[in-house]
Amino acid sequence: MDALANLLDGPRARDAFLLRAVMEPPWSVRIEDRAPLCLMTVARGEAWVVPGDGAPRRLGPGDVAVVRGPDPYTVADSPDTAPQAWILPDEKCRTADGRDLAEAMALGVRTWGNSADGSTTLLIGTYLLDGEISGRLLNALPPLLVLDGEVWDCPLMPWLGEEIVRDEAGQSAVLDRLLDLLLIAVLRAWFARPEARAPAWYRALGDPVVSHALRLLQNNPAHPWTVAGLAAKAGVSRAALARRFTALVGEPPMAYLTGWRLALAADLLREPDATLAAVARRVGYGSAFALSTAFKRERGISPRDHRAHGPAPTAS
């Protein structure tokens, strides 16, 4: 399993919010849903994404934008158009004075907007839940990234446009997987660009020795790894692996493993039937007490509180 697959291996899209928006100028929608990640593409016309902090970006046909939450942002026909609708948590849509717009702007199956014949059509997919495993990668993304449709052509786009308006059995599962595939394709293309500033551990996947070690740790975190054992698997000396891994990843192998184990544990703890002891075994801790101690030391919150209230705030 590679790094991008690990992004969505745990908390991947589950009943994600997918929408086809059809709009006629003037229009402006303020997004305040606090979702961790939203992906949007222009199927027709144009739109502007105005982040809370940063320059507005224009989207033309085929362009894709990924907005990293939870900070609010605006999508509009022009950066100067004042918001007319607010998207709030729990998929609520209201005017400035609180009037519900859900029915007034409904245009059919997963279709919403101010005009059925609007000149702009957007396809939007939103991940509604935070994911601990993806934190290392998502924290490396800018608040807004845009891929130009003229230099990036993805065959998933037309497919998403067709599937998003279907109302068939199992359709939500189809759309969830499509959204996952599209996000992975976007991120793979983005990190290949020189301006992307991919995280150190992602760039390290280009090194044959460190890449092998990273995959061993990611794919089998419950194994009782040591630097010596990892070095033997990678075919280098213990000192060589420690030096090379730390230089490229930015932290020693065992420190990386600890972070990875606790990220996995944080995600597994969200499963309602998972016990702390079972999670501990799956991520390489000998007991529930050992996992609980490490979790609280590294994250400043107990596993029980994490499960009840969500993760403690972290720096991006």
C-alpha positions as a Markdown table, in Angstrom:
| # | Residue | x | y | z |
|---|---|---|---|---|
| 1 | Met | 0.0 | 0.0 | 0.0 |
| 2 | Asp | 1.5 | 3.4 | -1.0 |
| 3 | Ala | 1.2 | 6.8 | 0.7 |
| 4 | Leu | -1.7 | 8.1 | -1.4 |
| 5 | Ala | -3.6 | 4.9 | -0.8 |
| 6 | Asn | -3.1 | 5.3 | 2.9 |
| 7 | Leu | -4.6 | 8.7 | 2.7 |
| 8 | Leu | -8.0 | 7.2 | 2.2 |
| 9 | Asp | -7.5 | 3.6 | 3.5 |
| 10 | Gly | -9.1 | 4.3 | 6.8 |
| 11 | Pro | -11.6 | 7.2 | 7.0 |
| 12 | Arg | -12.4 | 7.2 | 3.3 |
| 13 | Ala | -15.6 | 8.8 | 2.0 |
| 14 | Arg | -18.7 | 7.4 | 3.6 |
| 15 | Asp | -22.0 | 9.0 | 2.5 |
| 16 | Ala | -20.0 | 12.0 | 1.2 |
| 17 | Phe | -21.9 | 15.1 | 0.1 |
| 18 | Leu | -22.0 | 15.2 | -3.7 |
| 19 | Leu | -23.8 | 17.8 | -5.6 |
| 20 | Arg | -24.3 | 19.2 | -9.1 |
| 21 | Ala | -24.7 | 23.0 | -8.8 |
| 22 | Val | -26.3 | 24.9 | -11.7 |
| 23 | Met | -26.1 | 28.6 | -11.4 |
| 24 | Glu | -26.8 | 31.8 | -13.4 |
| 25 | Pro | -25.1 | 35.1 | -12.5 |
| 26 | Pro | -25.1 | 36.9 | -10.3 |
| 27 | Trp | -24.5 | 34.2 | -7.7 |
| 28 | Ser | -22.4 | 33.7 | -4.6 |
| 29 | Val | -22.4 | 30.9 | -2.0 |
| 30 | Arg | -20.6 | 31.2 | 1.3 |
| 31 | Ile | -19.3 | 27.8 | 2.6 |
| 32 | Glu | -19.2 | 27.5 | 6.4 |
| 33 | Asp | -19.8 | 23.8 | 6.8 |
| 34 | Arg | -16.4 | 23.2 | 8.5 |
| 35 | Ala | -15.8 | 20.1 | 6.3 |
| 36 | Pro | -12.2 | 19.0 | 6.2 |
| 37 | Leu | -11.9 | 18.8 | 2.4 |
| 38 | Cys | -13.9 | 19.7 | -0.6 |
| 39 | Leu | -13.2 | 19.0 | -4.3 |
| 40 | Met | -15.0 | 20.8 | -7.1 |
| 41 | Thr | -14.7 | 21.0 | -10.8 |
| 42 | Val | -16.3 | 23.1 | -13.5 |
| 43 | Ala | -18.3 | 21.1 | -16.0 |
| 44 | Arg | -19.5 | 24.3 | -17.8 |
| 45 | Gly | -19.0 | 28.0 | -17.5 |
| 46 | Glu | -16.7 | 29.5 | -14.9 |
| 47 | Ala | -16.6 | 30.2 | -11.2 |
| 48 | Trp | -14.3 | 31.9 | -8.6 |
| 49 | Val | -13.1 | 30.4 | -5.4 |
| 50 | Val | -12.4 | 33.0 | -2.8 |
| 51 | Pro | -10.5 | 31.6 | 0.3 |
| 52 | Gly | -10.7 | 33.3 | 3.6 |
| 53 | Asp | -7.0 | 34.1 | 3.4 |
| 54 | Gly | -5.4 | 34.3 | 0.0 |
| 55 | Ala | -6.1 | 35.4 | -3.6 |
| 56 | Pro | -9.2 | 34.4 | -5.4 |
| 57 | Arg | -8.8 | 31.7 | -8.1 |
| 58 | Arg | -10.8 | 31.4 | -11.3 |
| 59 | Leu | -12.0 | 28.0 | -12.4 |
| 60 | Gly | -12.8 | 27.3 | -16.1 |
| 61 | Pro | -14.1 | 24.1 | -17.7 |
| 62 | Gly | -12.1 | 21.1 | -16.6 |
| 63 | Asp | -10.3 | 22.9 | -13.8 |
| 64 | Val | -10.3 | 21.2 | -10.4 |
| 65 | Ala | -10.0 | 22.9 | -7.0 |
| 66 | Val | -9.4 | 21.3 | -3.6 |
| 67 | Val | -10.3 | 23.4 | -0.6 |
| 68 | Arg | -8.9 | 22.3 | 2.7 |
| 69 | Gly | -11.2 | 23.1 | 5.7 |
| 70 | Pro | -12.4 | 23.9 | 8.2 |
| 71 | Asp | -12.0 | 27.6 | 7.4 |
| 72 | Pro | -14.9 | 29.2 | 5.4 |
| 73 | Tyr | -14.6 | 30.3 | 1.8 |
| 74 | Thr | -16.8 | 31.6 | -1.0 |
| 75 | Val | -17.7 | 30.2 | -4.5 |
| 76 | Ala | -19.2 | 32.8 | -6.9 |
| 77 | Asp | -19.5 | 34.0 | -10.4 |
| 78 | Ser | -17.2 | 36.9 | -9.5 |
| 79 | Pro | -15.0 | 37.7 | -6.4 |
| 80 | Asp | -17.0 | 40.9 | -6.0 |
| 81 | Thr | -20.5 | 39.3 | -5.8 |
| 82 | Ala | -21.9 | 39.3 | -2.2 |
| 83 | Pro | -23.0 | 36.0 | -0.8 |
| 84 | Gln | -26.6 | 35.1 | -1.3 |
| 85 | Ala | -26.6 | 31.7 | 0.3 |
| 86 | Trp | -24.7 | 30.1 | 3.2 |
| 87 | Ile | -23.9 | 26.4 | 3.4 |
| 88 | Leu | -23.7 | 25.4 | 7.1 |
| 89 | Pro | -22.9 | 22.1 | 8.9 |
| 90 | Asp | -25.2 | 19.2 | 8.5 |
| 91 | Glu | -25.9 | 20.2 | 4.8 |
| 92 | Lys | -28.1 | 23.1 | 5.8 |
| 93 | Cys | -28.5 | 26.0 | 3.3 |
| 94 | Arg | -29.8 | 29.4 | 4.4 |
| 95 | Thr | -30.0 | 33.0 | 3.4 |
| 96 | Ala | -28.4 | 35.8 | 5.5 |
| 97 | Asp | -31.7 | 36.2 | 7.4 |
| 98 | Gly | -31.9 | 32.4 | 8.1 |
| 99 | Arg | -34.5 | 31.4 | 5.5 |
| 100 | Asp | -34.1 | 27.7 | 4.4 |
| 101 | Leu | -33.1 | 27.4 | 0.8 |
| 102 | Ala | -33.0 | 23.6 | 0.5 |
| 103 | Glu | -36.3 | 23.2 | -1.3 |
| 104 | Ala | -36.3 | 26.6 | -3.0 |
| 105 | Met | -33.1 | 25.8 | -4.9 |
| 106 | Ala | -33.6 | 22.0 | -5.4 |
| 107 | Leu | -33.4 | 21.1 | -9.1 |
| 108 | Gly | -33.5 | 17.3 | -9.1 |
| 109 | Val | -31.4 | 14.4 | -7.9 |
| 110 | Arg | -28.3 | 15.8 | -6.2 |
| 111 | Thr | -28.8 | 19.0 | -8.3 |
| 112 | Trp | -29.1 | 22.4 | -6.7 |
| 113 | Gly | -29.0 | 26.0 | -8.0 |
| 114 | Asn | -30.7 | 29.2 | -8.9 |
| 115 | Ser | -31.6 | 28.2 | -12.5 |
| 116 | Ala | -32.2 | 24.9 | -14.2 |
| 117 | Asp | -30.6 | 26.4 | -17.4 |
| 118 | Gly | -27.8 | 28.3 | -15.7 |
| 119 | Ser | -24.6 | 29.0 | -17.6 |
| 120 | Thr | -22.4 | 27.5 | -15.0 |
| 121 | Thr | -22.4 | 23.9 | -13.8 |
| 122 | Leu | -20.2 | 22.7 | -10.9 |
| 123 | Leu | -19.6 | 19.2 | -9.6 |
| 124 | Ile | -18.9 | 19.2 | -5.9 |
| 125 | Gly | -17.7 | 16.4 | -3.6 |
| 126 | Thr | -17.3 | 17.1 | 0.1 |
| 127 | Tyr | -15.7 | 14.9 | 2.8 |
| 128 | Leu | -17.8 | 15.5 | 5.9 |
| 129 | Leu | -15.6 | 13.8 | 8.6 |
| 130 | Asp | -12.0 | 14.4 | 9.7 |
| 131 | Gly | -9.6 | 11.6 | 9.2 |
| 132 | Glu | -6.6 | 11.0 | 11.4 |
| 133 | Ile | -4.6 | 8.9 | 8.9 |
| 134 | Ser | -4.8 | 11.5 | 6.3 |
| 135 | Gly | -3.6 | 14.2 | 8.6 |
| 136 | Arg | 0.1 | 14.0 | 7.5 |
| 137 | Leu | -0.9 | 14.5 | 3.9 |
| 138 | Leu | -3.7 | 17.0 | 4.4 |
| 139 | Asn | -1.6 | 19.2 | 6.5 |
| 140 | Ala | 0.8 | 19.5 | 3.6 |
| 141 | Leu | -1.9 | 20.9 | 1.3 |
| 142 | Pro | -2.4 | 24.6 | 0.8 |
| 143 | Pro | -5.8 | 26.0 | 1.8 |
| 144 | Leu | -6.7 | 26.1 | -1.9 |
| 145 | Leu | -5.0 | 24.2 | -4.8 |
| 146 | Val | -6.1 | 24.4 | -8.4 |
| 147 | Leu | -5.3 | 22.1 | -11.3 |
| 148 | Asp | -5.7 | 23.6 | -14.8 |
| 149 | Gly | -7.9 | 21.5 | -17.0 |
| 150 | Glu | -5.8 | 22.4 | -20.0 |
| 151 | Val | -2.7 | 20.5 | -18.6 |
| 152 | Trp | -4.6 | 17.9 | -16.5 |
| 153 | Asp | -7.2 | 15.7 | -18.2 |
| 154 | Cys | -8.9 | 13.0 | -16.0 |
| 155 | Pro | -11.3 | 10.5 | -17.5 |
| 156 | Leu | -13.1 | 10.3 | -14.1 |
| 157 | Met | -14.7 | 13.8 | -14.6 |
| 158 | Pro | -17.3 | 12.8 | -17.2 |
| 159 | Trp | -18.1 | 9.7 | -15.3 |
| 160 | Leu | -18.7 | 11.7 | -12.1 |
| 161 | Gly | -21.0 | 14.0 | -14.0 |
| 162 | Glu | -23.1 | 11.1 | -15.2 |
| 163 | Glu | -23.2 | 9.3 | -11.9 |
| 164 | Ile | -23.9 | 12.2 | -9.6 |
| 165 | Val | -27.5 | 12.6 | -10.9 |
| 166 | Arg | -28.4 | 9.0 | -10.9 |
| 167 | Asp | -30.8 | 7.6 | -8.3 |
| 168 | Glu | -30.2 | 3.9 | -8.2 |
| 169 | Ala | -29.5 | 1.2 | -5.6 |
| 170 | Gly | -26.1 | 1.5 | -4.1 |
| 171 | Gln | -25.5 | 4.9 | -5.7 |
| 172 | Ser | -24.0 | 6.5 | -2.6 |
| 173 | Ala | -21.3 | 3.8 | -2.5 |
| 174 | Val | -20.5 | 4.3 | -6.2 |
| 175 | Leu | -20.2 | 8.1 | -5.7 |
| 176 | Asp | -18.0 | 7.6 | -2.6 |
| 177 | Arg | -15.5 | 5.5 | -4.5 |
| 178 | Leu | -15.5 | 7.9 | -7.4 |
| 179 | Leu | -14.8 | 10.8 | -5.1 |
| 180 | Asp | -11.9 | 8.8 | -3.5 |
| 181 | Leu | -10.4 | 7.9 | -6.9 |
| 182 | Leu | -10.7 | 11.5 | -8.2 |
| 183 | Leu | -9.1 | 12.9 | -5.1 |
| 184 | Ile | -6.2 | 10.5 | -5.3 |
| 185 | Ala | -5.8 | 11.4 | -9.0 |
| 186 | Val | -5.8 | 15.1 | -8.2 |
| 187 | Leu | -3.3 | 14.7 | -5.3 |
| 188 | Arg | -1.0 | 12.6 | -7.4 |
| 189 | Ala | -1.0 | 15.2 | -10.1 |
| 190 | Trp | -0.5 | 18.0 | -7.6 |
| 191 | Phe | 2.4 | 16.5 | -5.8 |
| 192 | Ala | 4.2 | 16.0 | -9.2 |
| 193 | Arg | 4.2 | 19.7 | -9.7 |
| 194 | Pro | 7.3 | 21.7 | -8.5 |
| 195 | Glu | 5.3 | 24.3 | -6.6 |
| 196 | Ala | 3.4 | 21.6 | -4.6 |
| 197 | Arg | 6.0 | 21.4 | -1.8 |
| 198 | Ala | 5.1 | 17.8 | -1.0 |
| 199 | Pro | 5.8 | 16.6 | 2.6 |
| 200 | Ala | 9.3 | 15.1 | 3.3 |
| 201 | Trp | 7.9 | 11.6 | 3.8 |
| 202 | Tyr | 6.1 | 11.7 | 0.5 |
| 203 | Arg | 9.3 | 12.9 | -1.4 |
| 204 | Ala | 11.2 | 10.2 | 0.4 |
| 205 | Leu | 9.2 | 7.6 | -1.5 |
| 206 | Gly | 11.5 | 8.3 | -4.4 |
| 207 | Asp | 14.4 | 6.9 | -2.5 |
| 208 | Pro | 14.6 | 3.1 | -2.9 |
| 209 | Val | 15.9 | 2.3 | 0.6 |
| 210 | Val | 13.7 | 4.7 | 2.6 |
| 211 | Ser | 10.7 | 4.0 | 0.4 |
| 212 | His | 11.0 | 0.3 | 1.2 |
| 213 | Ala | 11.3 | 1.0 | 4.9 |
| 214 | Leu | 8.3 | 3.4 | 4.9 |
| 215 | Arg | 6.1 | 0.8 | 3.2 |
| 216 | Leu | 7.1 | -1.9 | 5.7 |
| 217 | Leu | 6.1 | 0.4 | 8.6 |
| 218 | Gln | 2.9 | 1.6 | 7.0 |
| 219 | Asn | 1.7 | -1.9 | 5.9 |
| 220 | Asn | 2.6 | -3.8 | 9.1 |
| 221 | Pro | 2.5 | -1.4 | 12.0 |
| 222 | Ala | 1.8 | -4.1 | 14.5 |
| 223 | His | 5.1 | -5.8 | 13.8 |
| 224 | Pro | 7.7 | -5.4 | 16.7 |
| 225 | Trp | 10.0 | -3.3 | 14.5 |
| 226 | Thr | 13.5 | -2.3 | 15.5 |
| 227 | Val | 15.8 | -0.1 | 13.5 |
| 228 | Ala | 18.1 | -3.2 | 13.1 |
| 229 | Gly | 15.3 | -5.3 | 11.8 |
| 230 | Leu | 14.0 | -2.7 | 9.5 |
| 231 | Ala | 17.6 | -2.1 | 8.1 |
| 232 | Ala | 18.0 | -5.8 | 7.5 |
| 233 | Lys | 14.7 | -5.8 | 5.4 |
| 234 | Ala | 15.9 | -2.8 | 3.5 |
| 235 | Gly | 19.3 | -4.3 | 2.8 |
| 236 | Val | 21.5 | -1.6 | 4.5 |
| 237 | Ser | 23.2 | -1.2 | 7.8 |
| 238 | Arg | 21.4 | 0.1 | 10.9 |
| 239 | Ala | 23.4 | 3.3 | 11.0 |
| 240 | Ala | 22.9 | 3.9 | 7.2 |
| 241 | Leu | 19.1 | 3.4 | 7.5 |
| 242 | Ala | 18.8 | 5.7 | 10.5 |
| 243 | Arg | 20.9 | 8.4 | 8.9 |
| 244 | Arg | 19.2 | 8.2 | 5.5 |
| 245 | Phe | 15.6 | 7.9 | 6.9 |
| 246 | Thr | 16.0 | 10.8 | 9.3 |
| 247 | Ala | 17.6 | 13.0 | 6.6 |
| 248 | Leu | 14.8 | 12.4 | 4.0 |
| 249 | Val | 11.7 | 12.0 | 6.3 |
| 250 | Gly | 12.6 | 14.5 | 8.9 |
| 251 | Glu | 12.4 | 12.1 | 11.9 |
| 252 | Pro | 13.9 | 8.8 | 12.9 |
| 253 | Pro | 12.2 | 5.5 | 11.9 |
| 254 | Met | 10.9 | 4.7 | 15.3 |
| 255 | Ala | 9.5 | 8.2 | 15.8 |
| 256 | Tyr | 7.7 | 7.9 | 12.4 |
| 257 | Leu | 6.3 | 4.5 | 13.4 |
| 258 | Thr | 5.0 | 5.9 | 16.7 |
| 259 | Gly | 3.2 | 8.7 | 14.9 |
| 260 | Trp | 1.8 | 6.2 | 12.3 |
| 261 | Arg | 0.6 | 3.8 | 14.9 |
| 262 | Leu | -1.2 | 6.5 | 16.9 |
| 263 | Ala | -2.8 | 7.9 | 13.7 |
| 264 | Leu | -4.1 | 4.5 | 12.9 |
| 265 | Ala | -5.3 | 4.0 | 16.5 |
| 266 | Ala | -7.1 | 7.4 | 16.4 |
| 267 | Asp | -9.0 | 6.3 | 13.3 |
| 268 | Leu | -9.9 | 2.8 | 14.6 |
| 269 | Leu | -11.2 | 4.2 | 17.8 |
| 270 | Arg | -14.0 | 5.9 | 15.8 |
| 271 | Glu | -15.4 | 2.5 | 15.0 |
| 272 | Pro | -18.2 | 1.9 | 17.4 |
| 273 | Asp | -17.5 | -1.7 | 18.2 |
| 274 | Ala | -13.7 | -1.4 | 18.6 |
| 275 | Thr | -12.3 | -1.9 | 22.1 |
| 276 | Leu | -9.1 | -0.2 | 23.2 |
| 277 | Ala | -7.4 | -3.6 | 23.7 |
| 278 | Ala | -8.3 | -4.7 | 20.1 |
| 279 | Val | -7.1 | -1.4 | 18.7 |
| 280 | Ala | -3.8 | -1.7 | 20.7 |
| 281 | Arg | -3.2 | -5.2 | 19.2 |
| 282 | Arg | -3.8 | -4.0 | 15.7 |
| 283 | Val | -1.4 | -1.1 | 15.9 |
| 284 | Gly | 1.4 | -2.8 | 17.8 |
| 285 | Tyr | 0.9 | -2.0 | 21.4 |
| 286 | Gly | 1.0 | -4.8 | 24.0 |
| 287 | Ser | -1.9 | -3.7 | 26.0 |
| 288 | Ala | -4.7 | -1.1 | 26.2 |
| 289 | Phe | -2.7 | 0.6 | 29.0 |
| 290 | Ala | 0.4 | 1.0 | 26.8 |
| 291 | Leu | -1.6 | 2.4 | 24.0 |
| 292 | Ser | -3.5 | 4.8 | 26.3 |
| 293 | Thr | -0.3 | 6.1 | 27.8 |
| 294 | Ala | 1.4 | 6.7 | 24.4 |
| 295 | Phe | -1.8 | 8.2 | 23.0 |
| 296 | Lys | -2.2 | 10.7 | 25.8 |
| 297 | Arg | 1.6 | 11.6 | 25.9 |
| 298 | Glu | 1.8 | 12.3 | 22.1 |
| 299 | Arg | -1.7 | 13.8 | 21.5 |
| 300 | Gly | -2.6 | 15.4 | 24.8 |
| 301 | Ile | -5.9 | 13.6 | 25.0 |
| 302 | Ser | -6.9 | 10.2 | 26.2 |
| 303 | Pro | -8.3 | 7.6 | 23.8 |
| 304 | Arg | -11.7 | 7.7 | 25.6 |
| 305 | Asp | -11.9 | 11.5 | 25.2 |
| 306 | His | -10.8 | 11.3 | 21.6 |
| 307 | Arg | -13.6 | 8.9 | 20.9 |
| 308 | Ala | -16.2 | 11.0 | 22.7 |
| 309 | His | -15.2 | 14.4 | 21.5 |
| 310 | Gly | -12.9 | 14.1 | 18.5 |
| 311 | Pro | -9.2 | 14.9 | 18.2 |
| 312 | Ala | -7.5 | 17.8 | 20.0 |
| 313 | Pro | -6.7 | 20.8 | 17.8 |
| 314 | Thr | -3.3 | 20.4 | 16.0 |
| 315 | Ala | -1.2 | 22.8 | 14.1 |
| 316 | Ser | -1.4 | 22.5 | 10.3 |
